[in-house]
Amino acid sequence: MSRETKIPVTIITGFLGAGKTTFINYLLKQNQELQFALVENEFGDVPIDTRLIKGVDASQMFELKQGCICCTITDEYELVLKELAERFPNVEHLLIETTGIADPAPVIQPFFADKMLREIYRYNGTVCLVDALNFTNHPEEEISIKQLNVADLILLNKTDGVDRINVDEIMKKLHRLAPLSVIQAACFGNAGPLNLDNIQQRILNEYTLLTYANSHNTIQTKTLTFKQAINKADFVYWLEYTLDIYKNKIYRCKGYLCFENEPFEYILQGVGGRFQLEEGELLLNAAESQVVFIGKLDNLPLEFEP
């Protein structure tokens, strides 16, 4: 299968909680004239991030369910890419969001190694989000370095929460770690004027992307599900206490919550011991809540009793 015009593919990577989904929403808003498709890969059983994407038709969002694609690259990944092009011939740009613990190299490699994918797609580059708030206290530095190593554009996100001197210091370290990348500051995923067609800085091929097998056996997920509305004050108190006590073990928490006497769903985003709750959509269905924790969770008492 080949196309007259190849579909550009942009990879969005970055560690857990760096702001990848927020940045994707920014891209979609800034490029409303383009027909996007999205391949979403989440670490965990519950697809939280797909609920947060605004601007891509639900039928053109593909979820990969067989684990983190960097270490479980299977036929599913390449079949999804081929099926996407067949089902949606009008797609003008493909975004792939990796999990926060992914090495992006194996995600990129099929676009160079697979003959059919080379005929359909054009690799457009990789954007890596970096969390300025948690940069100096990073729990998995090796993963982050792998993400930086293939990035064409690095966005130092959440700079509004860090003073200018520390931002400059982080920028200097990023330039040392990734001298071939363009690096710029961002806030709430807002990268300013960004030419989506001019991201790639590196010359890659299937051999430059060879990497060692990845294993995330020490990183687990735990999902809490509540079938009825819960008390907001009780949950917030429990979560504040839990994230403070175990902030070095819980890398990320996210979810959607339905509280008693609240007409709206709330979106939970947490990283590095901090979290925020934002008002979401009006509740139209049964009040179900789900929260996902990611990190080194062995023997942690992650149970909330409504």
C-alpha positions as YAML, in Angstrom:
chain: A
units: angstrom
residues:
- id: 1
  name: MET
  ca: [0.00, 0.00, 0.00]
- id: 2
  name: SER
  ca: [1.34, 3.44, -0.89]
- id: 3
  name: ARG
  ca: [-0.03, 6.98, -0.91]
- id: 4
  name: GLU
  ca: [0.57, 9.93, -3.18]
- id: 5
  name: THR
  ca: [1.29, 12.03, -0.09]
- id: 6
  name: LYS
  ca: [2.85, 10.35, 2.92]
- id: 7
  name: ILE
  ca: [1.34, 10.99, 6.37]
- id: 8
  name: PRO
  ca: [3.75, 12.85, 8.67]
- id: 9
  name: VAL
  ca: [4.22, 11.17, 12.05]
- id: 10
  name: THR
  ca: [5.17, 13.07, 15.20]
- id: 11
  name: ILE
  ca: [6.12, 11.16, 18.37]
- id: 12
  name: ILE
  ca: [5.26, 12.77, 21.73]
- id: 13
  name: THR
  ca: [7.33, 11.45, 24.61]
- id: 14
  name: GLY
  ca: [8.37, 12.47, 28.13]
- id: 15
  name: PHE
  ca: [8.33, 11.01, 31.62]
- id: 16
  name: LEU
  ca: [5.18, 10.44, 33.65]
- id: 17
  name: GLY
  ca: [3.38, 13.69, 34.38]
- id: 18
  name: ALA
  ca: [5.53, 15.90, 32.14]
- id: 19
  name: GLY
  ca: [2.48, 17.24, 30.28]
- id: 20
  name: LYS
  ca: [2.29, 15.16, 27.07]
- id: 21
  name: THR
  ca: [-1.51, 15.09, 26.84]
- id: 22
  name: THR
  ca: [-1.76, 18.81, 27.62]
- id: 23
  name: PHE
  ca: [0.73, 19.51, 24.84]
- id: 24
  name: ILE
  ca: [-1.24, 17.36, 22.39]
- id: 25
  name: ASN
  ca: [-4.37, 19.38, 23.17]
- id: 26
  name: TYR
  ca: [-2.34, 22.53, 22.50]
- id: 27
  name: LEU
  ca: [-1.19, 21.15, 19.13]
- id: 28
  name: LEU
  ca: [-4.74, 20.23, 18.15]
- id: 29
  name: LYS
  ca: [-6.02, 23.68, 19.07]
- id: 30
  name: GLN
  ca: [-3.24, 25.44, 17.18]
- id: 31
  name: ASN
  ca: [-3.71, 23.31, 14.04]
- id: 32
  name: GLN
  ca: [-7.46, 23.03, 13.74]
- id: 33
  name: GLU
  ca: [-7.26, 23.02, 9.95]
- id: 34
  name: LEU
  ca: [-5.45, 19.65, 9.97]
- id: 35
  name: GLN
  ca: [-7.12, 16.23, 10.12]
- id: 36
  name: PHE
  ca: [-5.32, 14.42, 12.94]
- id: 37
  name: ALA
  ca: [-5.26, 10.82, 14.06]
- id: 38
  name: LEU
  ca: [-3.82, 9.74, 17.41]
- id: 39
  name: VAL
  ca: [-2.26, 6.52, 18.64]
- id: 40
  name: GLU
  ca: [-2.41, 6.48, 22.42]
- id: 41
  name: ASN
  ca: [-0.39, 4.12, 24.62]
- id: 42
  name: GLU
  ca: [-1.01, 4.22, 28.37]
- id: 43
  name: PHE
  ca: [0.78, 2.30, 31.11]
- id: 44
  name: GLY
  ca: [-2.06, 0.73, 33.07]
- id: 45
  name: ASP
  ca: [-5.47, -0.81, 32.55]
- id: 46
  name: VAL
  ca: [-7.59, 2.34, 32.45]
- id: 47
  name: PRO
  ca: [-7.38, 4.72, 29.45]
- id: 48
  name: ILE
  ca: [-7.44, 8.02, 31.34]
- id: 49
  name: ASP
  ca: [-5.56, 10.14, 28.80]
- id: 50
  name: THR
  ca: [-7.91, 9.40, 25.91]
- id: 51
  name: ARG
  ca: [-10.70, 11.04, 27.93]
- id: 52
  name: LEU
  ca: [-8.63, 14.22, 28.11]
- id: 53
  name: ILE
  ca: [-7.90, 14.63, 24.41]
- id: 54
  name: LYS
  ca: [-9.99, 17.33, 22.76]
- id: 55
  name: GLY
  ca: [-9.95, 17.81, 19.00]
- id: 56
  name: VAL
  ca: [-9.60, 14.31, 17.53]
- id: 57
  name: ASP
  ca: [-12.64, 12.36, 16.45]
- id: 58
  name: ALA
  ca: [-13.06, 9.38, 18.79]
- id: 59
  name: SER
  ca: [-13.05, 6.99, 15.82]
- id: 60
  name: GLN
  ca: [-9.55, 8.21, 14.90]
- id: 61
  name: MET
  ca: [-8.04, 7.59, 18.34]
- id: 62
  name: PHE
  ca: [-6.34, 4.22, 18.63]
- id: 63
  name: GLU
  ca: [-5.45, 2.73, 22.01]
- id: 64
  name: LEU
  ca: [-2.70, 0.13, 22.32]
- id: 65
  name: LYS
  ca: [-3.60, -2.25, 25.12]
- id: 66
  name: GLN
  ca: [-0.71, -4.73, 25.20]
- id: 67
  name: GLY
  ca: [1.47, -2.78, 27.59]
- id: 68
  name: CYS
  ca: [4.15, -0.18, 27.00]
- id: 69
  name: ILE
  ca: [4.90, -0.23, 23.26]
- id: 70
  name: CYS
  ca: [8.62, 0.39, 23.71]
- id: 71
  name: CYS
  ca: [9.09, -3.03, 25.31]
- id: 72
  name: THR
  ca: [6.19, -4.97, 23.76]
- id: 73
  name: ILE
  ca: [6.47, -3.93, 20.11]
- id: 74
  name: THR
  ca: [4.25, -6.55, 18.52]
- id: 75
  name: ASP
  ca: [2.24, -6.98, 15.37]
- id: 76
  name: GLU
  ca: [-0.54, -4.98, 17.05]
- id: 77
  name: TYR
  ca: [1.43, -1.73, 16.77]
- id: 78
  name: GLU
  ca: [2.28, -2.09, 13.08]
- id: 79
  name: LEU
  ca: [-1.18, -3.44, 12.23]
- id: 80
  name: VAL
  ca: [-2.79, -0.42, 13.89]
- id: 81
  name: LEU
  ca: [-0.60, 1.91, 11.82]
- id: 82
  name: LYS
  ca: [-1.56, 0.15, 8.58]
- id: 83
  name: GLU
  ca: [-5.25, -0.09, 9.50]
- id: 84
  name: LEU
  ca: [-5.33, 3.60, 10.38]
- id: 85
  name: ALA
  ca: [-4.11, 4.62, 6.92]
- id: 86
  name: GLU
  ca: [-6.61, 2.30, 5.23]
- id: 87
  name: ARG
  ca: [-9.63, 3.36, 7.27]
- id: 88
  name: PHE
  ca: [-8.91, 7.09, 7.28]
- id: 89
  name: PRO
  ca: [-7.43, 8.12, 3.92]
- id: 90
  name: ASN
  ca: [-8.06, 11.80, 4.73]
- id: 91
  name: VAL
  ca: [-5.77, 11.86, 7.77]
- id: 92
  name: GLU
  ca: [-3.13, 14.55, 7.33]
- id: 93
  name: HIS
  ca: [-1.01, 14.04, 10.45]
- id: 94
  name: LEU
  ca: [-0.47, 11.21, 12.93]
- id: 95
  name: LEU
  ca: [0.46, 11.84, 16.56]
- id: 96
  name: ILE
  ca: [1.77, 8.98, 18.71]
- id: 97
  name: GLU
  ca: [1.86, 9.52, 22.47]
- id: 98
  name: THR
  ca: [4.15, 7.04, 24.23]
- id: 99
  name: THR
  ca: [3.82, 6.01, 27.83]
- id: 100
  name: GLY
  ca: [5.79, 8.04, 30.34]
- id: 101
  name: ILE
  ca: [8.24, 5.19, 30.87]
- id: 102
  name: ALA
  ca: [8.89, 4.42, 27.20]
- id: 103
  name: ASP
  ca: [12.14, 4.45, 25.29]
- id: 104
  name: PRO
  ca: [10.90, 6.09, 22.06]
- id: 105
  name: ALA
  ca: [13.53, 4.47, 19.80]
- id: 106
  name: PRO
  ca: [11.63, 1.18, 19.24]
- id: 107
  name: VAL
  ca: [8.45, 3.20, 18.65]
- id: 108
  name: ILE
  ca: [10.17, 5.18, 15.89]
- id: 109
  name: GLN
  ca: [12.13, 2.33, 14.30]
- id: 110
  name: PRO
  ca: [9.26, 0.66, 12.34]
- id: 111
  name: PHE
  ca: [8.85, 3.84, 10.27]
- id: 112
  name: PHE
  ca: [12.34, 3.16, 8.89]
- id: 113
  name: ALA
  ca: [12.53, -0.64, 9.04]
- id: 114
  name: ASP
  ca: [9.11, -1.64, 7.63]
- id: 115
  name: LYS
  ca: [8.85, -1.21, 3.85]
- id: 116
  name: MET
  ca: [5.06, -0.78, 3.82]
- id: 117
  name: LEU
  ca: [5.14, 1.80, 6.62]
- id: 118
  name: ARG
  ca: [7.84, 3.72, 4.75]
- id: 119
  name: GLU
  ca: [5.47, 3.96, 1.78]
- id: 120
  name: ILE
  ca: [2.62, 5.27, 3.94]
- id: 121
  name: TYR
  ca: [4.29, 7.47, 6.55]
- id: 122
  name: ARG
  ca: [7.01, 10.10, 6.82]
- id: 123
  name: TYR
  ca: [8.75, 10.41, 10.17]
- id: 124
  name: ASN
  ca: [8.35, 14.03, 11.25]
- id: 125
  name: GLY
  ca: [10.32, 14.07, 14.49]
- id: 126
  name: THR
  ca: [10.01, 13.56, 18.23]
- id: 127
  name: VAL
  ca: [8.93, 16.07, 20.86]
- id: 128
  name: CYS
  ca: [10.00, 15.36, 24.44]
- id: 129
  name: LEU
  ca: [8.25, 17.06, 27.38]
- id: 130
  name: VAL
  ca: [10.36, 17.65, 30.52]
- id: 131
  name: ASP
  ca: [8.83, 18.50, 33.89]
- id: 132
  name: ALA
  ca: [10.69, 21.54, 35.28]
- id: 133
  name: LEU
  ca: [9.12, 21.10, 38.73]
- id: 134
  name: ASN
  ca: [10.53, 17.60, 39.23]
- id: 135
  name: PHE
  ca: [13.64, 17.67, 37.05]
- id: 136
  name: THR
  ca: [16.16, 17.73, 39.89]
- id: 137
  name: ASN
  ca: [14.44, 14.90, 41.78]
- id: 138
  name: HIS
  ca: [13.89, 12.46, 38.95]
- id: 139
  name: PRO
  ca: [13.10, 8.85, 39.99]
- id: 140
  name: GLU
  ca: [14.07, 7.14, 36.69]
- id: 141
  name: GLU
  ca: [16.92, 9.09, 35.10]
- id: 142
  name: GLU
  ca: [17.89, 6.35, 32.62]
- id: 143
  name: ILE
  ca: [14.43, 6.42, 31.02]
- id: 144
  name: SER
  ca: [14.52, 10.21, 30.70]
- id: 145
  name: ILE
  ca: [17.94, 10.18, 29.06]
- id: 146
  name: LYS
  ca: [16.68, 7.71, 26.45]
- id: 147
  name: GLN
  ca: [13.76, 10.01, 25.73]
- id: 148
  name: LEU
  ca: [16.05, 13.04, 25.40]
- id: 149
  name: ASN
  ca: [18.48, 11.14, 23.16]
- id: 150
  name: VAL
  ca: [16.01, 10.91, 20.26]
- id: 151
  name: ALA
  ca: [14.20, 14.21, 20.79]
- id: 152
  name: ASP
  ca: [14.27, 16.82, 18.03]
- id: 153
  name: LEU
  ca: [12.39, 19.34, 20.15]
- id: 154
  name: ILE
  ca: [12.55, 19.41, 23.96]
- id: 155
  name: LEU
  ca: [9.91, 21.42, 25.79]
- id: 156
  name: LEU
  ca: [10.79, 22.31, 29.37]
- id: 157
  name: ASN
  ca: [7.25, 22.41, 30.70]
- id: 158
  name: LYS
  ca: [5.76, 23.90, 33.89]
- id: 159
  name: THR
  ca: [8.34, 26.69, 33.97]
- id: 160
  name: ASP
  ca: [5.77, 28.96, 35.62]
- id: 161
  name: GLY
  ca: [6.39, 27.05, 38.87]
- id: 162
  name: VAL
  ca: [10.20, 27.41, 38.84]
- id: 163
  name: ASP
  ca: [12.30, 30.55, 39.33]
- id: 164
  name: ARG
  ca: [14.33, 31.97, 36.44]
- id: 165
  name: ILE
  ca: [17.73, 30.87, 37.83]
- id: 166
  name: ASN
  ca: [16.63, 27.25, 38.14]
- id: 167
  name: VAL
  ca: [15.06, 27.30, 34.67]
- id: 168
  name: ASP
  ca: [18.38, 28.52, 33.24]
- id: 169
  name: GLU
  ca: [20.27, 25.77, 35.09]
- id: 170
  name: ILE
  ca: [17.92, 23.07, 33.79]
- id: 171
  name: MET
  ca: [18.24, 24.47, 30.27]
- id: 172
  name: LYS
  ca: [22.05, 24.23, 30.47]
- id: 173
  name: LYS
  ca: [21.88, 20.61, 31.62]
- id: 174
  name: LEU
  ca: [19.41, 19.74, 28.85]
- id: 175
  name: HIS
  ca: [21.76, 21.28, 26.27]
- id: 176
  name: ARG
  ca: [24.59, 19.10, 27.61]
- id: 177
  name: LEU
  ca: [22.42, 15.96, 27.55]
- id: 178
  name: ALA
  ca: [20.88, 16.64, 24.13]
- id: 179
  name: PRO
  ca: [23.14, 18.98, 22.12]
- id: 180
  name: LEU
  ca: [21.38, 18.22, 18.82]
- id: 181
  name: SER
  ca: [17.92, 19.15, 20.08]
- id: 182
  name: VAL
  ca: [16.07, 22.43, 19.95]
- id: 183
  name: ILE
  ca: [15.14, 23.31, 23.54]
- id: 184
  name: GLN
  ca: [12.55, 25.83, 24.64]
- id: 185
  name: ALA
  ca: [10.46, 26.64, 27.69]
- id: 186
  name: ALA
  ca: [6.73, 25.97, 27.88]
- id: 187
  name: CYS
  ca: [3.90, 26.48, 30.32]
- id: 188
  name: PHE
  ca: [0.79, 24.26, 30.49]
- id: 189
  name: GLY
  ca: [2.01, 22.58, 27.28]
- id: 190
  name: ASN
  ca: [1.94, 25.92, 25.42]
- id: 191
  name: ALA
  ca: [4.98, 25.95, 23.19]
- id: 192
  name: GLY
  ca: [4.25, 29.27, 21.52]
- id: 193
  name: PRO
  ca: [4.32, 29.47, 17.71]
- id: 194
  name: LEU
  ca: [5.35, 26.00, 16.53]
- id: 195
  name: ASN
  ca: [5.78, 24.85, 12.95]
- id: 196
  name: LEU
  ca: [4.60, 21.28, 13.08]
- id: 197
  name: ASP
  ca: [6.19, 20.57, 9.68]
- id: 198
  name: ASN
  ca: [9.64, 21.66, 10.82]
- id: 199
  name: ILE
  ca: [10.43, 19.59, 13.90]
- id: 200
  name: GLN
  ca: [12.98, 17.00, 12.80]
- id: 201
  name: GLN
  ca: [16.60, 17.94, 13.56]
- id: 202
  name: ARG
  ca: [18.28, 14.53, 13.47]
- id: 203
  name: ILE
  ca: [19.04, 12.23, 10.56]
- id: 204
  name: LEU
  ca: [17.86, 8.77, 11.58]
- id: 205
  name: ASN
  ca: [17.69, 5.30, 10.10]
- id: 206
  name: GLU
  ca: [16.76, 1.87, 11.41]
- id: 207
  name: TYR
  ca: [20.32, 1.28, 12.64]
- id: 208
  name: THR
  ca: [20.70, 4.51, 14.62]
- id: 209
  name: LEU
  ca: [17.55, 3.49, 16.50]
- id: 210
  name: LEU
  ca: [18.81, 0.11, 17.67]
- id: 211
  name: THR
  ca: [18.42, -0.14, 21.44]
- id: 212
  name: TYR
  ca: [18.59, -2.63, 24.26]
- id: 213
  name: ALA
  ca: [15.46, -4.45, 25.31]
- id: 214
  name: ASN
  ca: [13.43, -2.52, 27.82]
- id: 215
  name: SER
  ca: [11.95, -3.84, 31.00]
- id: 216
  name: HIS
  ca: [9.75, -1.95, 33.44]
- id: 217
  name: ASN
  ca: [9.27, -4.83, 35.85]
- id: 218
  name: THR
  ca: [9.95, -2.61, 38.86]
- id: 219
  name: ILE
  ca: [7.23, -0.14, 37.87]
- id: 220
  name: GLN
  ca: [3.66, -1.17, 38.61]
- id: 221
  name: THR
  ca: [0.21, 0.27, 38.33]
- id: 222
  name: LYS
  ca: [-2.74, 0.05, 40.69]
- id: 223
  name: THR
  ca: [-6.28, 1.10, 39.81]
- id: 224
  name: LEU
  ca: [-8.95, 2.10, 42.32]
- id: 225
  name: THR
  ca: [-12.55, 1.97, 41.09]
- id: 226
  name: PHE
  ca: [-15.57, 3.38, 42.90]
- id: 227
  name: LYS
  ca: [-19.05, 2.60, 41.60]
- id: 228
  name: GLN
  ca: [-20.73, 5.48, 43.41]
- id: 229
  name: ALA
  ca: [-20.01, 9.12, 44.24]
- id: 230
  name: ILE
  ca: [-17.42, 9.61, 46.99]
- id: 231
  name: ASN
  ca: [-16.91, 12.29, 49.64]
- id: 232
  name: LYS
  ca: [-14.58, 14.95, 48.24]
- id: 233
  name: ALA
  ca: [-13.10, 16.15, 51.54]
- id: 234
  name: ASP
  ca: [-12.34, 12.60, 52.71]
- id: 235
  name: PHE
  ca: [-10.72, 11.63, 49.41]
- id: 236
  name: VAL
  ca: [-8.60, 14.80, 49.18]
- id: 237
  name: TYR
  ca: [-7.38, 14.33, 52.77]
- id: 238
  name: TRP
  ca: [-6.44, 10.69, 52.06]
- id: 239
  name: LEU
  ca: [-4.71, 11.54, 48.77]
- id: 240
  name: GLU
  ca: [-2.71, 14.44, 50.23]
- id: 241
  name: TYR
  ca: [-1.48, 12.20, 53.05]
- id: 242
  name: THR
  ca: [-0.70, 9.24, 50.75]
- id: 243
  name: LEU
  ca: [1.21, 11.27, 48.14]
- id: 244
  name: ASP
  ca: [3.18, 13.11, 50.81]
- id: 245
  name: ILE
  ca: [4.23, 9.91, 52.61]
- id: 246
  name: TYR
  ca: [5.01, 7.94, 49.43]
- id: 247
  name: LYS
  ca: [6.09, 10.70, 47.03]
- id: 248
  name: ASN
  ca: [9.35, 8.89, 46.25]
- id: 249
  name: LYS
  ca: [7.49, 5.71, 45.29]
- id: 250
  name: ILE
  ca: [4.34, 7.03, 43.59]
- id: 251
  name: TYR
  ca: [5.59, 8.61, 40.36]
- id: 252
  name: ARG
  ca: [2.21, 9.47, 38.92]
- id: 253
  name: CYS
  ca: [-1.50, 9.41, 39.69]
- id: 254
  name: LYS
  ca: [-4.35, 10.31, 37.38]
- id: 255
  name: GLY
  ca: [-8.02, 9.62, 37.06]
- id: 256
  name: TYR
  ca: [-11.55, 10.91, 36.91]
- id: 257
  name: LEU
  ca: [-13.69, 11.32, 40.01]
- id: 258
  name: CYS
  ca: [-17.34, 11.78, 40.84]
- id: 259
  name: PHE
  ca: [-17.97, 13.47, 44.18]
- id: 260
  name: GLU
  ca: [-21.12, 13.62, 46.27]
- id: 261
  name: ASN
  ca: [-23.35, 16.61, 45.51]
- id: 262
  name: GLU
  ca: [-21.18, 17.68, 42.57]
- id: 263
  name: PRO
  ca: [-22.77, 17.89, 39.08]
- id: 264
  name: PHE
  ca: [-19.42, 17.68, 37.26]
- id: 265
  name: GLU
  ca: [-16.78, 15.01, 36.85]
- id: 266
  name: TYR
  ca: [-13.33, 15.98, 38.18]
- id: 267
  name: ILE
  ca: [-10.03, 15.20, 36.49]
- id: 268
  name: LEU
  ca: [-7.13, 14.20, 38.77]
- id: 269
  name: GLN
  ca: [-3.51, 14.81, 37.73]
- id: 270
  name: GLY
  ca: [-0.65, 14.17, 40.15]
- id: 271
  name: VAL
  ca: [3.14, 13.87, 40.00]
- id: 272
  name: GLY
  ca: [6.01, 14.23, 42.48]
- id: 273
  name: GLY
  ca: [3.78, 14.41, 45.54]
- id: 274
  name: ARG
  ca: [1.64, 17.21, 44.08]
- id: 275
  name: PHE
  ca: [-1.80, 16.90, 42.53]
- id: 276
  name: GLN
  ca: [-4.61, 19.00, 41.18]
- id: 277
  name: LEU
  ca: [-8.32, 18.45, 40.59]
- id: 278
  name: GLU
  ca: [-9.95, 20.20, 37.66]
- id: 279
  name: GLU
  ca: [-13.64, 20.40, 36.88]
- id: 280
  name: GLY
  ca: [-14.48, 18.29, 33.84]
- id: 281
  name: GLU
  ca: [-17.61, 17.41, 31.91]
- id: 282
  name: LEU
  ca: [-21.15, 17.52, 33.24]
- id: 283
  name: LEU
  ca: [-22.10, 14.13, 34.66]
- id: 284
  name: LEU
  ca: [-24.57, 12.42, 32.35]
- id: 285
  name: ASN
  ca: [-24.03, 8.77, 33.30]
- id: 286
  name: ALA
  ca: [-23.65, 6.77, 36.48]
- id: 287
  name: ALA
  ca: [-21.22, 8.27, 38.99]
- id: 288
  name: GLU
  ca: [-18.17, 6.01, 38.61]
- id: 289
  name: SER
  ca: [-14.64, 7.02, 39.59]
- id: 290
  name: GLN
  ca: [-11.28, 5.52, 38.63]
- id: 291
  name: VAL
  ca: [-7.81, 6.46, 39.84]
- id: 292
  name: VAL
  ca: [-4.54, 5.00, 38.52]
- id: 293
  name: PHE
  ca: [-1.28, 5.04, 40.50]
- id: 294
  name: ILE
  ca: [2.06, 4.37, 38.75]
- id: 295
  name: GLY
  ca: [5.40, 3.78, 40.44]
- id: 296
  name: LYS
  ca: [7.20, 1.33, 42.71]
- id: 297
  name: LEU
  ca: [4.07, 0.29, 44.53]
- id: 298
  name: ASP
  ca: [4.99, -2.99, 46.21]
- id: 299
  name: ASN
  ca: [3.27, -3.23, 49.61]
- id: 300
  name: LEU
  ca: [1.96, 0.35, 49.53]
- id: 301
  name: PRO
  ca: [-1.42, 0.67, 51.30]
- id: 302
  name: LEU
  ca: [-3.24, 2.28, 48.37]
- id: 303
  name: GLU
  ca: [-6.79, 1.70, 49.54]
- id: 304
  name: PHE
  ca: [-9.38, 4.39, 50.07]
- id: 305
  name: GLU
  ca: [-12.59, 3.43, 51.88]
- id: 306
  name: PRO
  ca: [-15.47, 5.71, 50.78]
...
